[in-house]
PDB file of C-alpha atoms in Angstrom:
ATOM      1  CA  MET A   1       0.000   0.000   0.000  1.00  0.00           C
ATOM      2  CA  ASP A   2       1.351   3.427  -0.862  1.00  0.00           C
ATOM      3  CA  THR A   3       0.621   6.840   0.621  1.00  0.00           C
ATOM      4  CA  LYS A   4      -1.699   8.256  -2.056  1.00  0.00           C
ATOM      5  CA  PHE A   5      -4.772   7.714   0.126  1.00  0.00           C
ATOM      6  CA  SER A   6      -3.386   9.612   3.120  1.00  0.00           C
ATOM      7  CA  VAL A   7      -2.000  12.352   0.868  1.00  0.00           C
ATOM      8  CA  ALA A   8      -5.366  12.675  -0.900  1.00  0.00           C
ATOM      9  CA  THR A   9      -7.167  12.935   2.427  1.00  0.00           C
ATOM     10  CA  HIS A  10      -4.667  15.587   3.589  1.00  0.00           C
ATOM     11  CA  ILE A  11      -5.207  17.535   0.353  1.00  0.00           C
ATOM     12  CA  LEU A  12      -8.984  17.374   0.643  1.00  0.00           C
ATOM     13  CA  ILE A  13      -8.981  18.583   4.248  1.00  0.00           C
ATOM     14  CA  LEU A  14      -6.806  21.526   3.242  1.00  0.00           C
ATOM     15  CA  ILE A  15      -9.097  22.374   0.330  1.00  0.00           C
ATOM     16  CA  SER A  16     -12.196  22.034   2.489  1.00  0.00           C
ATOM     17  CA  GLU A  17     -10.880  24.186   5.300  1.00  0.00           C
ATOM     18  CA  ALA A  18      -9.021  26.865   3.305  1.00  0.00           C
ATOM     19  CA  ASP A  19     -10.469  30.346   3.610  1.00  0.00           C
ATOM     20  CA  LYS A  20      -8.932  31.291   0.249  1.00  0.00           C
ATOM     21  CA  ASP A  21      -7.935  29.510  -2.935  1.00  0.00           C
ATOM     22  CA  ILE A  22      -5.192  27.034  -2.218  1.00  0.00           C
ATOM     23  CA  ASN A  23      -2.768  25.899  -4.904  1.00  0.00           C
ATOM     24  CA  SER A  24      -0.509  22.862  -5.328  1.00  0.00           C
ATOM     25  CA  ARG A  25       2.523  24.717  -3.949  1.00  0.00           C
ATOM     26  CA  ASP A  26       0.673  25.608  -0.726  1.00  0.00           C
ATOM     27  CA  ILE A  27      -0.634  22.062  -0.403  1.00  0.00           C
ATOM     28  CA  ALA A  28       2.797  20.551  -1.069  1.00  0.00           C
ATOM     29  CA  GLU A  29       4.270  22.604   1.745  1.00  0.00           C
ATOM     30  CA  SER A  30       1.719  21.200   4.203  1.00  0.00           C
ATOM     31  CA  VAL A  31       2.019  17.614   2.945  1.00  0.00           C
ATOM     32  CA  GLY A  32       5.816  17.731   2.845  1.00  0.00           C
ATOM     33  CA  THR A  33       6.255  16.792  -0.786  1.00  0.00           C
ATOM     34  CA  ASN A  34       6.633  18.520  -4.136  1.00  0.00           C
ATOM     35  CA  ALA A  35       3.930  20.351  -6.048  1.00  0.00           C
ATOM     36  CA  SER A  36       4.110  18.028  -9.054  1.00  0.00           C
ATOM     37  CA  TYR A  37       3.135  15.050  -6.864  1.00  0.00           C
ATOM     38  CA  ILE A  38       0.235  17.075  -5.453  1.00  0.00           C
ATOM     39  CA  ARG A  39      -0.931  17.899  -8.985  1.00  0.00           C
ATOM     40  CA  LYS A  40      -0.812  14.176  -9.835  1.00  0.00           C
ATOM     41  CA  ILE A  41      -3.022  13.303  -6.854  1.00  0.00           C
ATOM     42  CA  CYS A  42      -5.322  16.245  -7.603  1.00  0.00           C
ATOM     43  CA  ALA A  43      -5.710  14.984 -11.181  1.00  0.00           C
ATOM     44  CA  LEU A  44      -6.942  11.646  -9.809  1.00  0.00           C
ATOM     45  CA  LEU A  45      -9.351  13.448  -7.476  1.00  0.00           C
ATOM     46  CA  LYS A  46     -10.576  15.613 -10.332  1.00  0.00           C
ATOM     47  CA  ASN A  47     -11.118  12.550 -12.556  1.00  0.00           C
ATOM     48  CA  ALA A  48     -13.241  11.076  -9.759  1.00  0.00           C
ATOM     49  CA  ASN A  49     -15.354  14.289  -9.624  1.00  0.00           C
ATOM     50  CA  ILE A  50     -14.271  15.018  -6.067  1.00  0.00           C
ATOM     51  CA  ILE A  51     -12.557  18.339  -6.752  1.00  0.00           C
ATOM     52  CA  ASP A  52     -12.623  20.938  -9.456  1.00  0.00           C
ATOM     53  CA  SER A  53     -10.131  23.432 -10.765  1.00  0.00           C
ATOM     54  CA  HIS A  54     -10.493  25.978 -13.512  1.00  0.00           C
ATOM     55  CA  GLN A  55      -8.078  27.106 -16.172  1.00  0.00           C
ATOM     56  CA  GLY A  56      -6.538  30.347 -14.998  1.00  0.00           C
ATOM     57  CA  ASN A  57      -7.864  29.872 -11.472  1.00  0.00           C
ATOM     58  CA  ASN A  58      -5.110  29.265  -8.960  1.00  0.00           C
ATOM     59  CA  GLY A  59      -6.874  26.812  -6.670  1.00  0.00           C
ATOM     60  CA  TYR A  60      -9.082  23.802  -6.091  1.00  0.00           C
ATOM     61  CA  LYS A  61     -12.638  23.432  -4.816  1.00  0.00           C
ATOM     62  CA  LEU A  62     -14.522  20.437  -3.404  1.00  0.00           C
ATOM     63  CA  LYS A  63     -17.353  19.190  -5.599  1.00  0.00           C
ATOM     64  CA  ILE A  64     -18.721  16.974  -2.815  1.00  0.00           C
ATOM     65  CA  SER A  65     -19.398  18.343   0.646  1.00  0.00           C
ATOM     66  CA  ALA A  66     -17.118  17.029   3.384  1.00  0.00           C
ATOM     67  CA  ASP A  67     -20.031  15.351   5.183  1.00  0.00           C
ATOM     68  CA  LYS A  68     -20.951  13.382   2.048  1.00  0.00           C
ATOM     69  CA  LEU A  69     -17.448  12.478   0.882  1.00  0.00           C
ATOM     70  CA  THR A  70     -16.665   9.011   2.214  1.00  0.00           C
ATOM     71  CA  LEU A  71     -13.156   7.780   2.818  1.00  0.00           C
ATOM     72  CA  LEU A  72     -13.978   4.841   0.529  1.00  0.00           C
ATOM     73  CA  LYS A  73     -14.651   7.231  -2.361  1.00  0.00           C
ATOM     74  CA  ILE A  74     -11.323   8.951  -1.696  1.00  0.00           C
ATOM     75  CA  TYR A  75      -9.546   5.586  -1.540  1.00  0.00           C
ATOM     76  CA  GLN A  76     -11.134   4.480  -4.818  1.00  0.00           C
ATOM     77  CA  ALA A  77     -10.205   7.752  -6.515  1.00  0.00           C
ATOM     78  CA  VAL A  78      -6.483   7.329  -5.900  1.00  0.00           C
ATOM     79  CA  SER A  79      -6.188   3.553  -5.893  1.00  0.00           C
ATOM     80  CA  GLU A  80      -5.568   1.393  -8.913  1.00  0.00           C
ATOM     81  CA  GLU A  81      -8.096  -1.047  -7.509  1.00  0.00           C
ATOM     82  CA  ASN A  82     -11.774  -0.371  -6.923  1.00  0.00           C
ATOM     83  CA  ARG A  83     -11.822  -2.173  -3.594  1.00  0.00           C
ATOM     84  CA  PRO A  84      -9.275  -1.905  -0.814  1.00  0.00           C
ATOM     85  CA  HIS A  85      -6.267  -4.144  -1.213  1.00  0.00           C
ATOM     86  CA  LEU A  86      -4.270  -4.429   1.962  1.00  0.00           C
ATOM     87  CA  PHE A  87      -2.427  -7.725   1.764  1.00  0.00           C
ATOM     88  CA  ASP A  88      -0.367  -9.607  -0.786  1.00  0.00           C
ATOM     89  CA  ILE A  89       0.449 -13.288  -0.745  1.00  0.00           C
ATOM     90  CA  HIS A  90       3.914 -14.567  -1.561  1.00  0.00           C
ATOM     91  CA  LEU A  91       4.158 -15.960  -5.079  1.00  0.00           C
ATOM     92  CA  ASN A  92       5.964 -19.285  -5.022  1.00  0.00           C
ATOM     93  CA  PRO A  93       4.907 -21.562  -2.169  1.00  0.00           C
ATOM     94  CA  ASN A  94       5.930 -25.194  -2.648  1.00  0.00           C
ATOM     95  CA  ASP A  95       2.898 -27.168  -3.887  1.00  0.00           C
ATOM     96  CA  LYS A  96       4.488 -30.387  -2.593  1.00  0.00           C
ATOM     97  CA  CYS A  97       4.309 -29.055   0.962  1.00  0.00           C
ATOM     98  CA  LEU A  98       1.040 -29.394   2.894  1.00  0.00           C
ATOM     99  CA  VAL A  99       1.157 -25.738   3.957  1.00  0.00           C
ATOM    100  CA  GLY A 100       2.543 -24.503   0.643  1.00  0.00           C
ATOM    101  CA  ALA A 101      -0.234 -26.212  -1.301  1.00  0.00           C
ATOM    102  CA  ASN A 102      -2.964 -24.585   0.786  1.00  0.00           C
ATOM    103  CA  ILE A 103      -1.642 -21.249   1.962  1.00  0.00           C
ATOM    104  CA  LYS A 104      -2.828 -19.156  -0.997  1.00  0.00           C
ATOM    105  CA  PRO A 105      -6.526 -20.062  -0.877  1.00  0.00           C
ATOM    106  CA  VAL A 106      -6.630 -19.942   2.930  1.00  0.00           C
ATOM    107  CA  LEU A 107      -4.990 -16.524   3.173  1.00  0.00           C
ATOM    108  CA  ASN A 108      -6.820 -15.204   0.110  1.00  0.00           C
ATOM    109  CA  ASP A 109     -10.206 -15.962   1.712  1.00  0.00           C
ATOM    110  CA  MET A 110      -9.166 -14.410   5.020  1.00  0.00           C
ATOM    111  CA  PHE A 111      -7.617 -11.360   3.390  1.00  0.00           C
ATOM    112  CA  THR A 112     -10.685 -10.804   1.203  1.00  0.00           C
ATOM    113  CA  ASP A 113     -12.931 -10.862   4.277  1.00  0.00           C
ATOM    114  CA  LEU A 114     -10.687  -8.379   6.096  1.00  0.00           C
ATOM    115  CA  GLU A 115     -10.512  -6.072   3.070  1.00  0.00           C
ATOM    116  CA  ASP A 116     -14.306  -6.178   2.744  1.00  0.00           C
ATOM    117  CA  GLU A 117     -14.637  -5.139   6.403  1.00  0.00           C
ATOM    118  CA  PHE A 118     -12.118  -2.362   5.849  1.00  0.00           C
ATOM    119  CA  ALA A 119     -14.148  -1.102   2.862  1.00  0.00           C
ATOM    120  CA  LYS A 120     -17.307  -1.080   5.002  1.00  0.00           C
ATOM    121  CA  GLU A 121     -15.535   0.983   7.660  1.00  0.00           C
ATOM    122  CA  LEU A 122     -14.232   3.457   5.059  1.00  0.00           C
ATOM    123  CA  GLU A 123     -17.770   3.806   3.709  1.00  0.00           C
ATOM    124  CA  LYS A 124     -19.016   4.782   7.191  1.00  0.00           C
ATOM    125  CA  ARG A 125     -16.471   7.566   7.631  1.00  0.00           C
ATOM    126  CA  THR A 126     -16.348  10.900   5.871  1.00  0.00           C
ATOM    127  CA  LEU A 127     -13.926  13.697   5.233  1.00  0.00           C
ATOM    128  CA  LEU A 128     -15.858  15.688   7.826  1.00  0.00           C
ATOM    129  CA  ASP A 129     -15.072  12.999  10.413  1.00  0.00           C
ATOM    130  CA  CYS A 130     -11.362  13.588   9.730  1.00  0.00           C
ATOM    131  CA  ILE A 131     -11.818  17.343   9.950  1.00  0.00           C
ATOM    132  CA  ASN A 132     -13.655  17.006  13.258  1.00  0.00           C
ATOM    133  CA  GLU A 133     -10.891  14.796  14.665  1.00  0.00           C
ATOM    134  CA  ILE A 134      -8.327  17.448  13.751  1.00  0.00           C
ATOM    135  CA  ARG A 135     -10.466  20.123  15.411  1.00  0.00           C
ATOM    136  CA  LYS A 136     -10.615  18.029  18.597  1.00  0.00           C
ATOM    137  CA  ARG A 137      -6.812  17.957  18.703  1.00  0.00           C
ATOM    138  CA  LEU A 138      -6.464  21.731  18.409  1.00  0.00           C
TER     139      LEU A 138
END
């Protein structure tokens, strides 16, 4: 798993809470990365109809209110897979071994169940939940 999901969530909180237009350079400074990476993540969010930007306008806007934007939608926007993928299984177990012959289907079933539960939890939580957690810490 990479960091695109957490970076996207960070970006969206900044956009949601900004009192003025916020650009990729400003966002990059907060995230601790470069502006080109921020623009790449923003392009994914724009393709998913989560944010909008306009030619000549120096900022981004949310297209979905923070209370309606689920963490699952954010995850799906920046992930190459439509459903959460948390675990990988090693590729070459020995089929002549009792464990090696059975490990893939056993772990695959367990991992799928866990990933489904994770997706359900992400669907229950919104960007506003993240914003409210930050506010509690201030």
